[in-house]
Amino acid sequence: MHNHLKPVLLISILACTALASHAIDEATFSNFNEIQTQHFVLDIDINFSRKVFSGTQTLHMKSLNKDLAEVYLDINDLTIYSIEDEEANNFEYKIDSPNPILGQRLTILIPSDQRGKENYIFVISYKTSPTAEAISWLTPEQTSGKKLPYMFTQSESIHARSLAPFQDTPSIKSTYVVNTTTDVEFVTRVSGNITYDYTDCMSRYSTFEMNIPVQSYLLAIASGNLVERRIGNRTFVISEPEEIEKVANEFSELEDFLSEAERLTIPYEWGVYKLLILPPSFPFGGMENPLLTFASPAIVPGDKSSVDVAIHEIAHSWFGNLVTNNNWTNFWLNEGFTTFLERKTVRNIFGEDFMKVTAKLENQTVYFEILDYGLDNGFTSLHPVFNGTHPDEALSDIPYEKGFQFLIYLESLIGEDYMLEFLRSYLKNFAYTSIDVTNFISFFSEYVHQKFTTTDAEKILSKIDFDAWIYAPGLPPITVDFETKEYNDAIELAQSFLDAKANATSALQIFKSFSVNLKGLFISHLIDNQEIVDDCMAQYIYDTLQLGDEINGEVVFRWLIVAIRSGQLRAPFESADEFVGSIGRMKYVIPVYQAMLDSNAAIAKEIFNKHEDFYHPIAIKAIQDIFSEDVLISA
Ligand SMILES: *[C@@H]1O[C@H](CO)[C@@H](O)[C@H](O)[C@H]1NC(C)=O
Ligand SMILES: *[C@@H]1O[C@H](CO)[C@@H](O)[C@H](O)[C@H]1NC(C)=O
Ligand SMILES: *[C@@H]1O[C@H](CO)[C@@H](O)[C@H](O)[C@H]1NC(C)=O
Ligand SMILES: *[C@@H]1O[C@H](CO)[C@@H](O)[C@H](O)[C@H]1NC(C)=O
Ligand SMILES: *[C@@H]1O[C@H](CO)[C@@H](O)[C@H](O)[C@H]1NC(C)=O
Ligand SMILES: *[C@@H]1O[C@H](CO)[C@@H](O)[C@H](O)[C@H]1NC(C)=O
Ligand SMILES: *[C@@H]1O[C@H](CO)[C@@H](O)[C@H](O)[C@H]1NC(C)=O
Ligand SMILES: *[C@@H]1O[C@H](CO)[C@@H](O)[C@H](O)[C@H]1NC(C)=O
Ligand SMILES: [Zn+2]
C-alpha cells in the first residue's frame, strides 16, 4: 500500500495563501493586511537606573494598498515623542485610549501627497515605561553576582508592543538590526548575530542582526553581568559568571541534541545556537528566541535531569520559528509540532521508554487541565475562541499535548517514515511564513494522496475526524498508547502506598532508580487519589522515599501539592514558601499557590505579597488571577 507515487500538483498556491491578505488576528490593532513590516532597526539606550529603554524604532514597511492613508501599530505603555520619515519630515499621529488587554492603537497619518507609495520608512522616537509588561528589571540582590542589576524581556505572546512600536502579530515577519547602548559594565545579548561590540570608558555599544524574517514575539534582549562560553561546534551557553561552569557542564551534549533534531528535519538555518540561563524569576521553562534561547535555572538542577526542556526549545528552530502560527488560535501549530519533534529527538537520544514516560506524565497534566476548564470550554479545543480574552489566558498544556497526541495519531495512520518525510516537506513548503490550521490540513491531505493510492488515501483521510481533534472542545477523541513497563511500575508503587502495602526497603530502592518524569508520574498518581492521602500517609511516603533529598523542581512542586492538600504541610507552609520564593517558573509556582490558597487563603496571600517583587510581571498577573478567581468563587 506504500509508494504508489502519483504525479501530484504540488500545492504551491498554499505558500501564497499562507501570507494571504486576509489573515485575521484579533490580538493586534495593526492593519497588517494593508501594509507589512519587512525590516526594522531598533536603536535603544537601556537605562537601568530609570528602568526604561529610550531611542528609535525604524520600521521599513511595504504597502499593499494604493489608497493607504493610515498605518496602525501596536503600542503598550510607551511614550511616543515623534514620528518622522527618513528625511526628518514629521508625520502626524494619534494614540487611542488604552484597551486593558491589547494596549493602544498608534495611528500614523499619511499625508495625501505621500499616498500610493510602495515603501515607507517610519522613524519613531519613544521610550518605554518602568512598568512595561515585557521587561523585567532585577535588582542586584536578585542575581547570583549580587553586584549589578539585570534586565530581560519576554515578548510572546503580545508583549513586544510594550518594548517598541510593532505590528505585533505572528502574521508579520521581518528581519532586523538592534543597536543597544548601556553603561560600560553591562553585557547585552539580543536574539540575533552579534556583529559589533565596542566599549569606551562610559558605555558599551552592541549591534545584533537577524537576517531571517521572524515575528515580533521572537525579539529578546537581556543585559547584565553575562559571560558566554562555546561548548560545541555551533552551541554556546550564556549566564552570569557564577553559574557558567555548572551550565556548560549540564548542557555539554547540546550539540548532539541540535544535530539529532536537524537529522530528523531539515538543515538548521540560524547559524549558531545559544542558550542563556536567566536568573530564577524567569516565568517559563524556556523561550525559543532565535540564536538566544532563554531558559530558567530550574532546568539546571545539576544532574542533567531536565535537559529535555532545551531539546524542546531547539525543536522550535523549525516549528514556531521557521513555520509560525498566524494568530494565537493556531498556537498548537507551534507547540504541538515542537513537542512532537522534541519527543522524537528525546526518543532517539534517551530511548523509547523515556519518551513514553514523558508523554504519559504530560498527558496526566493535560487531562486534569481539560477537566478543570470543563469539557465544553472553548479553551480545551486546539482552535480556541478568544473572544477578546488575552492570548496568555489560554496558555496551557492543551496546544502542546493534545496537539502532540493528534500528530502521533496521524503518524499511526501513515507510519513514522512517511510522517517524518511529511514534516520535512511541510517545513520546506511553509518556511518563513505564518499559517493557520487549514493550510496544514490541505497540505497533509495532499501528501497522503501523493504517497498512497486514491483508495488508500481516501480510506486514511476518512478515518481522521479533524473536527473532533481540532475544533471541538474536550478530551482527545482517540487515546494513543504510551504504556510502558516503567509507567506501570511507577503506578504500582504509588498504589502500594495508597493500599498501605508498601515494602519500605524495596520502595526506596525502586523510587531512587526512577527518572525525574517517572517520579513525577508516581506523585501524580497520589495527586489523582488525593482523597486517600491523609497527613499521616503523606509523612510516611515523605520519610520512606527520602523526598527531602529531591532537587528537581518537577518532583518538588508535585510533592508540595500532595503535602499541602493532605495536610502534612500546614500553614505557614514553610518549605512551600521557600520553594515559591526561590523560583519564578509558573509551571511550578502556580499549582503550589493554588494548593496553599485552597488550604489557607490568608497565608497564601501573605506569602505571595512577600515574594511579589521577586516575580516576573507575567507571573504576577497569573498568580493574581488565581487569587481573584478564588475571590469570585467565594463571593
Ligand atoms: C485566527 O484566524 C482564524 C481564521 O483563520 C479565525 O477564525 C480566528 O478567530 C483567529 N483568531 C484570533 C485570536 O485572531
Ligand atoms: C540614565 O538616566 C539617568 C537619569 O536621567 C541619566 O543620568 C543617565 O545618564 C542615564 N544612563 C544612561 C546609560 O543613559
Ligand atoms: C547601529 O550601530 C552600527 C554600529 O555601530 C552603526 O553603524 C549604525 O549606524 C547604528 N544604527 C543606528 C540606527 O543607530
Ligand atoms: C548568523 O550568522 C551566521 C554566520 O554568519 C549565518 O549563517 C546565519 O544565517 C546568521 N543567522 C541569522 C538568523 O541572521
Ligand atoms: C561544524 O559546523 C560547520 C557548519 O557550521 C560544519 O560545516 C562542520 O562540519 C561542523 N564540524 C563538526 C566537527 O561537526
Ligand atoms: C464574547 O464576549 C461577549 C462580551 O463579553 C459575550 O457577550 C459573548 O457571549 C461572547 N461570545 C462567546 C462565543 O463566548
Ligand atoms: C491520559 O490520561 C487520562 C487520565 O488518566 C487517561 O484516561 C488517558 O487514557 C490518557 N491518555 C493517554 C494517551 O495515555
Ligand atoms: C522488602 O524488600 C526487601 C528488599 O527487596 C526484601 O529483602 C524484603 O524481604 C521485603 N520484605 C517483605 C516483607 O516483603
Ligand atoms: Zn514551546
mmCIF file of C-alpha atoms in Angstrom, residues 287-547:
data_model
loop_
_atom_site.group_PDB
_atom_site.id
_atom_site.type_symbol
_atom_site.label_atom_id
_atom_site.label_comp_id
_atom_site.label_asym_id
_atom_site.label_seq_id
_atom_site.Cartn_x
_atom_site.Cartn_y
_atom_site.Cartn_z
ATOM 1 C CA MET A 287 11.613 30.616 25.411
ATOM 2 C CA GLU A 288 12.757 29.854 21.896
ATOM 3 C CA ASN A 289 14.228 33.239 20.908
ATOM 4 C CA PRO A 290 16.288 32.516 17.786
ATOM 5 C CA LEU A 291 20.028 32.477 18.469
ATOM 6 C CA LEU A 292 19.215 33.204 22.107
ATOM 7 C CA THR A 293 17.018 30.624 23.812
ATOM 8 C CA PHE A 294 16.106 31.842 27.287
ATOM 9 C CA ALA A 295 15.766 29.222 29.998
ATOM 10 C CA SER A 296 15.029 29.036 33.678
ATOM 11 C CA PRO A 297 17.753 27.843 36.070
ATOM 12 C CA ALA A 298 15.097 25.273 37.025
ATOM 13 C CA ILE A 299 16.342 23.256 34.045
ATOM 14 C CA VAL A 300 19.860 23.176 35.513
ATOM 15 C CA PRO A 301 19.404 21.025 38.641
ATOM 16 C CA GLY A 302 22.984 19.761 38.286
ATOM 17 C CA ASP A 303 22.297 16.181 37.235
ATOM 18 C CA LYS A 304 21.178 16.740 33.607
ATOM 19 C CA SER A 305 17.690 15.568 34.540
ATOM 20 C CA SER A 306 15.854 18.410 32.757
ATOM 21 C CA VAL A 307 17.803 18.796 29.540
ATOM 22 C CA ASP A 308 14.692 17.814 27.586
ATOM 23 C CA VAL A 309 13.451 21.395 28.049
ATOM 24 C CA ALA A 310 16.443 22.555 25.991
ATOM 25 C CA ILE A 311 15.531 19.970 23.355
ATOM 26 C CA HIS A 312 12.041 21.458 23.194
ATOM 27 C CA GLU A 313 13.486 24.932 22.555
ATOM 28 C CA ILE A 314 15.882 23.562 19.922
ATOM 29 C CA ALA A 315 12.891 21.953 18.182
ATOM 30 C CA HIS A 316 11.291 25.399 17.893
ATOM 31 C CA SER A 317 14.082 26.329 15.465
ATOM 32 C CA TRP A 318 11.869 24.601 12.897
ATOM 33 C CA PHE A 319 8.342 24.624 14.307
ATOM 34 C CA GLY A 320 7.359 28.062 15.517
ATOM 35 C CA ASN A 321 10.404 29.972 14.364
ATOM 36 C CA LEU A 322 10.543 28.875 10.714
ATOM 37 C CA VAL A 323 6.880 27.884 10.248
ATOM 38 C CA THR A 324 4.721 30.001 12.508
ATOM 39 C CA ASN A 325 1.127 30.150 13.700
ATOM 40 C CA ASN A 326 -0.534 33.159 12.068
ATOM 41 C CA ASN A 327 -2.535 34.019 15.181
ATOM 42 C CA TRP A 328 -2.920 32.717 18.759
ATOM 43 C CA THR A 329 -5.851 30.486 17.883
ATOM 44 C CA ASN A 330 -3.395 28.398 15.863
ATOM 45 C CA PHE A 331 -0.819 28.207 18.656
ATOM 46 C CA TRP A 332 -0.810 24.387 18.562
ATOM 47 C CA LEU A 333 0.893 24.590 15.152
ATOM 48 C CA ASN A 334 3.866 25.976 17.098
ATOM 49 C CA GLU A 335 3.662 23.922 20.253
ATOM 50 C CA GLY A 336 2.129 20.601 19.203
ATOM 51 C CA PHE A 337 4.623 20.227 16.338
ATOM 52 C CA THR A 338 7.528 21.308 18.528
ATOM 53 C CA THR A 339 6.523 18.803 21.188
ATOM 54 C CA PHE A 340 6.371 16.126 18.503
ATOM 55 C CA LEU A 341 9.908 16.896 17.299
ATOM 56 C CA GLU A 342 11.134 17.229 20.892
ATOM 57 C CA ARG A 343 9.844 13.737 21.736
ATOM 58 C CA LYS A 344 11.262 12.158 18.563
ATOM 59 C CA THR A 345 14.638 13.694 19.380
ATOM 60 C CA VAL A 346 14.389 12.596 23.012
ATOM 61 C CA ARG A 347 13.482 9.088 21.905
ATOM 62 C CA ASN A 348 16.479 8.844 19.599
ATOM 63 C CA ILE A 349 18.794 10.056 22.362
ATOM 64 C CA PHE A 350 17.343 8.644 25.602
ATOM 65 C CA GLY A 351 15.234 5.764 24.315
ATOM 66 C CA GLU A 352 11.601 4.879 23.673
ATOM 67 C CA ASP A 353 10.662 4.420 27.334
ATOM 68 C CA PHE A 354 11.945 7.825 28.363
ATOM 69 C CA MET A 355 9.835 9.393 25.631
ATOM 70 C CA LYS A 356 6.709 7.461 26.569
ATOM 71 C CA VAL A 357 7.047 8.240 30.260
ATOM 72 C CA THR A 358 7.263 11.944 29.441
ATOM 73 C CA ALA A 359 4.236 11.698 27.149
ATOM 74 C CA LYS A 360 2.301 9.865 29.852
ATOM 75 C CA LEU A 361 3.215 12.378 32.557
ATOM 76 C CA GLU A 362 2.254 15.342 30.408
ATOM 77 C CA ASN A 363 -0.948 13.564 29.398
ATOM 78 C CA GLN A 364 -1.813 13.362 33.045
ATOM 79 C CA THR A 365 -1.297 17.115 33.404
ATOM 80 C CA VAL A 366 -3.301 17.996 30.327
ATOM 81 C CA TYR A 367 -6.101 15.606 31.246
ATOM 82 C CA PHE A 368 -6.732 17.439 34.509
ATOM 83 C CA GLU A 369 -6.355 20.812 32.825
ATOM 84 C CA ILE A 370 -9.122 19.882 30.404
ATOM 85 C CA LEU A 371 -11.360 18.707 33.244
ATOM 86 C CA ASP A 372 -10.562 21.908 35.154
ATOM 87 C CA TYR A 373 -11.553 24.127 32.263
ATOM 88 C CA GLY A 374 -14.677 21.992 31.738
ATOM 89 C CA LEU A 375 -15.161 19.553 28.851
ATOM 90 C CA ASP A 376 -17.147 22.049 26.801
ATOM 91 C CA ASN A 377 -14.917 25.056 27.498
ATOM 92 C CA GLY A 378 -13.621 26.582 24.238
ATOM 93 C CA PHE A 379 -10.049 26.799 25.589
ATOM 94 C CA THR A 380 -9.856 22.979 25.610
ATOM 95 C CA SER A 381 -10.075 22.972 21.809
ATOM 96 C CA LEU A 382 -6.992 23.001 19.565
ATOM 97 C CA HIS A 383 -8.635 26.001 17.918
ATOM 98 C CA PRO A 384 -9.745 28.091 20.907
ATOM 99 C CA VAL A 385 -12.115 31.001 20.525
ATOM 100 C CA PHE A 386 -10.603 34.009 22.286
ATOM 101 C CA ASN A 387 -13.474 36.430 22.027
ATOM 102 C CA GLY A 388 -11.465 39.298 23.478
ATOM 103 C CA THR A 389 -9.503 37.470 26.179
ATOM 104 C CA HIS A 390 -5.728 37.824 26.416
ATOM 105 C CA PRO A 391 -3.878 35.092 24.479
ATOM 106 C CA ASP A 392 -1.849 34.380 27.637
ATOM 107 C CA GLU A 393 -5.043 33.296 29.385
ATOM 108 C CA ALA A 394 -5.385 30.355 27.037
ATOM 109 C CA LEU A 395 -1.820 29.275 27.731
ATOM 110 C CA SER A 396 -1.989 25.694 28.959
ATOM 111 C CA ASP A 397 -0.622 22.275 28.061
ATOM 112 C CA ILE A 398 -3.507 21.697 25.667
ATOM 113 C CA PRO A 399 -1.867 23.028 22.456
ATOM 114 C CA TYR A 400 1.271 21.055 23.384
ATOM 115 C CA GLU A 401 -0.123 17.713 24.440
ATOM 116 C CA LYS A 402 -3.408 17.439 22.588
ATOM 117 C CA GLY A 403 -1.512 18.696 19.523
ATOM 118 C CA PHE A 404 1.242 16.138 20.080
ATOM 119 C CA GLN A 405 -1.255 13.303 20.530
ATOM 120 C CA PHE A 406 -3.034 14.335 17.332
ATOM 121 C CA LEU A 407 0.237 14.165 15.380
ATOM 122 C CA ILE A 408 1.058 10.785 16.929
ATOM 123 C CA TYR A 409 -2.399 9.647 15.866
ATOM 124 C CA LEU A 410 -1.773 10.818 12.278
ATOM 125 C CA GLU A 411 1.561 9.021 12.370
ATOM 126 C CA SER A 412 -0.218 5.818 13.400
ATOM 127 C CA LEU A 413 -2.209 6.021 10.153
ATOM 128 C CA ILE A 414 0.652 6.607 7.710
ATOM 129 C CA GLY A 415 3.704 5.218 9.532
ATOM 130 C CA GLU A 416 6.657 7.030 11.046
ATOM 131 C CA ASP A 417 8.789 7.254 7.893
ATOM 132 C CA TYR A 418 6.048 9.000 5.974
ATOM 133 C CA MET A 419 5.195 11.199 8.951
ATOM 134 C CA LEU A 420 8.777 12.453 9.206
ATOM 135 C CA GLU A 421 9.008 12.918 5.477
ATOM 136 C CA PHE A 422 5.730 14.806 5.560
ATOM 137 C CA LEU A 423 7.128 17.129 8.233
ATOM 138 C CA ARG A 424 10.212 17.826 6.131
ATOM 139 C CA SER A 425 8.126 18.822 3.135
ATOM 140 C CA TYR A 426 5.819 20.857 5.369
ATOM 141 C CA LEU A 427 8.887 22.731 6.676
ATOM 142 C CA LYS A 428 10.268 23.331 3.206
ATOM 143 C CA ASN A 429 6.916 24.486 1.893
ATOM 144 C CA PHE A 430 5.968 26.839 4.716
ATOM 145 C CA ALA A 431 9.367 28.082 5.949
ATOM 146 C CA TYR A 432 9.381 31.872 6.580
ATOM 147 C CA THR A 433 5.591 32.042 6.529
ATOM 148 C CA SER A 434 2.788 32.158 9.081
ATOM 149 C CA ILE A 435 -0.058 29.726 8.589
ATOM 150 C CA ASP A 436 -3.306 28.519 10.049
ATOM 151 C CA VAL A 437 -4.706 25.054 10.578
ATOM 152 C CA THR A 438 -6.422 24.897 7.183
ATOM 153 C CA ASN A 439 -3.012 25.203 5.474
ATOM 154 C CA PHE A 440 -1.822 22.229 7.496
ATOM 155 C CA ILE A 441 -4.904 20.115 6.769
ATOM 156 C CA SER A 442 -4.762 20.684 2.996
ATOM 157 C CA PHE A 443 -1.047 20.049 2.872
ATOM 158 C CA PHE A 444 -1.408 16.831 4.856
ATOM 159 C CA SER A 445 -4.258 15.628 2.647
ATOM 160 C CA GLU A 446 -2.231 16.369 -0.482
ATOM 161 C CA TYR A 447 0.721 14.493 0.945
ATOM 162 C CA VAL A 448 -1.350 11.400 1.731
ATOM 163 C CA HIS A 449 -2.769 11.466 -1.797
ATOM 164 C CA GLN A 450 0.727 11.744 -3.179
ATOM 165 C CA LYS A 451 2.029 8.728 -1.249
ATOM 166 C CA PHE A 452 -0.892 6.314 -1.349
ATOM 167 C CA THR A 453 -3.321 5.047 -3.971
ATOM 168 C CA THR A 454 -6.530 7.015 -4.227
ATOM 169 C CA THR A 455 -8.451 4.280 -2.435
ATOM 170 C CA ASP A 456 -5.956 4.005 0.404
ATOM 171 C CA ALA A 457 -5.594 7.763 0.719
ATOM 172 C CA GLU A 458 -9.369 8.179 0.949
ATOM 173 C CA LYS A 459 -9.510 5.389 3.500
ATOM 174 C CA ILE A 460 -6.849 7.054 5.656
ATOM 175 C CA LEU A 461 -8.282 10.548 5.405
ATOM 176 C CA SER A 462 -11.847 9.452 6.066
ATOM 177 C CA LYS A 463 -10.727 7.963 9.383
ATOM 178 C CA ILE A 464 -9.480 11.304 10.655
ATOM 179 C CA ASP A 465 -12.086 13.306 12.500
ATOM 180 C CA PHE A 466 -10.461 16.731 12.044
ATOM 181 C CA ASP A 467 -13.447 18.430 13.641
ATOM 182 C CA ALA A 468 -13.253 16.381 16.807
ATOM 183 C CA TRP A 469 -9.479 16.691 17.121
ATOM 184 C CA ILE A 470 -9.110 20.339 16.193
ATOM 185 C CA TYR A 471 -12.269 22.343 16.538
ATOM 186 C CA ALA A 472 -14.279 20.558 19.223
ATOM 187 C CA PRO A 473 -13.557 21.143 22.907
ATOM 188 C CA GLY A 474 -12.865 18.300 25.331
ATOM 189 C CA LEU A 475 -10.576 15.307 25.647
ATOM 190 C CA PRO A 476 -8.720 13.916 22.613
ATOM 191 C CA PRO A 477 -11.256 11.799 20.691
ATOM 192 C CA ILE A 478 -8.829 8.874 20.426
ATOM 193 C CA THR A 479 -6.419 7.567 23.031
ATOM 194 C CA VAL A 480 -2.969 6.857 21.702
ATOM 195 C CA ASP A 481 -0.935 4.337 23.620
ATOM 196 C CA PHE A 482 2.123 5.334 25.663
ATOM 197 C CA GLU A 483 2.086 2.493 28.185
ATOM 198 C CA THR A 484 5.437 1.026 29.180
ATOM 199 C CA LYS A 485 6.625 -1.271 31.931
ATOM 200 C CA GLU A 486 8.205 1.715 33.716
ATOM 201 C CA TYR A 487 4.898 3.515 33.745
ATOM 202 C CA ASN A 488 3.181 0.521 35.315
ATOM 203 C CA ASP A 489 5.988 0.205 37.876
ATOM 204 C CA ALA A 490 5.501 3.799 38.979
ATOM 205 C CA ILE A 491 1.731 3.469 39.275
ATOM 206 C CA GLU A 492 2.071 0.151 41.105
ATOM 207 C CA LEU A 493 4.491 1.622 43.594
ATOM 208 C CA ALA A 494 2.208 4.583 44.257
ATOM 209 C CA GLN A 495 -0.763 2.248 44.593
ATOM 210 C CA SER A 496 1.111 0.132 47.138
ATOM 211 C CA PHE A 497 1.381 3.211 49.352
ATOM 212 C CA LEU A 498 -2.290 4.052 48.829
ATOM 213 C CA ASP A 499 -3.181 0.477 49.827
ATOM 214 C CA ALA A 500 -0.815 0.729 52.824
ATOM 215 C CA LYS A 501 1.054 -2.320 51.495
ATOM 216 C CA ALA A 502 4.366 -0.765 50.527
ATOM 217 C CA ASN A 503 7.612 -2.504 51.434
ATOM 218 C CA ALA A 504 9.678 0.425 52.699
ATOM 219 C CA THR A 505 13.058 -1.075 51.802
ATOM 220 C CA SER A 506 12.309 -2.071 48.251
ATOM 221 C CA ALA A 507 10.127 1.012 47.659
ATOM 222 C CA LEU A 508 13.055 3.301 48.351
ATOM 223 C CA GLN A 509 15.308 1.300 46.033
ATOM 224 C CA ILE A 510 12.767 1.337 43.237
ATOM 225 C CA PHE A 511 11.961 5.016 43.673
ATOM 226 C CA LYS A 512 15.629 6.031 43.614
ATOM 227 C CA SER A 513 16.033 4.218 40.305
ATOM 228 C CA PHE A 514 13.258 6.296 38.672
ATOM 229 C CA SER A 515 13.920 9.129 36.225
ATOM 230 C CA VAL A 516 12.546 12.560 37.152
ATOM 231 C CA ASN A 517 9.477 12.109 34.966
ATOM 232 C CA LEU A 518 8.767 8.684 36.404
ATOM 233 C CA LYS A 519 8.955 10.191 39.896
ATOM 234 C CA GLY A 520 6.530 12.796 38.568
ATOM 235 C CA LEU A 521 4.144 10.037 37.454
ATOM 236 C CA PHE A 522 4.423 8.370 40.838
ATOM 237 C CA ILE A 523 3.435 11.603 42.605
ATOM 238 C CA SER A 524 0.751 12.326 40.004
ATOM 239 C CA HIS A 525 -0.933 9.086 40.942
ATOM 240 C CA LEU A 526 -1.011 10.261 44.559
ATOM 241 C CA ILE A 527 -2.477 13.595 43.460
ATOM 242 C CA ASP A 528 -5.162 11.762 41.467
ATOM 243 C CA ASN A 529 -6.064 9.860 44.616
ATOM 244 C CA GLN A 530 -5.625 12.755 46.975
ATOM 245 C CA GLU A 531 -8.729 11.844 48.987
ATOM 246 C CA ILE A 532 -6.940 8.709 50.237
ATOM 247 C CA VAL A 533 -3.709 10.506 51.146
ATOM 248 C CA ASP A 534 -4.003 11.929 54.665
ATOM 249 C CA ASP A 535 -1.277 13.789 56.528
ATOM 250 C CA CYS A 536 -0.014 10.633 58.173
ATOM 251 C CA MET A 537 0.296 8.701 54.893
ATOM 252 C CA ALA A 538 1.999 11.691 53.246
ATOM 253 C CA GLN A 539 4.508 11.883 56.093
ATOM 254 C CA TYR A 540 5.208 8.158 55.737
ATOM 255 C CA ILE A 541 5.805 8.445 51.993
ATOM 256 C CA TYR A 542 7.984 11.507 52.503
ATOM 257 C CA ASP A 543 10.162 9.739 55.079
ATOM 258 C CA THR A 544 10.279 6.372 53.346
ATOM 259 C CA LEU A 545 11.282 7.777 49.958
ATOM 260 C CA GLN A 546 13.524 10.496 51.404
ATOM 261 C CA LEU A 547 11.695 13.104 49.366
#
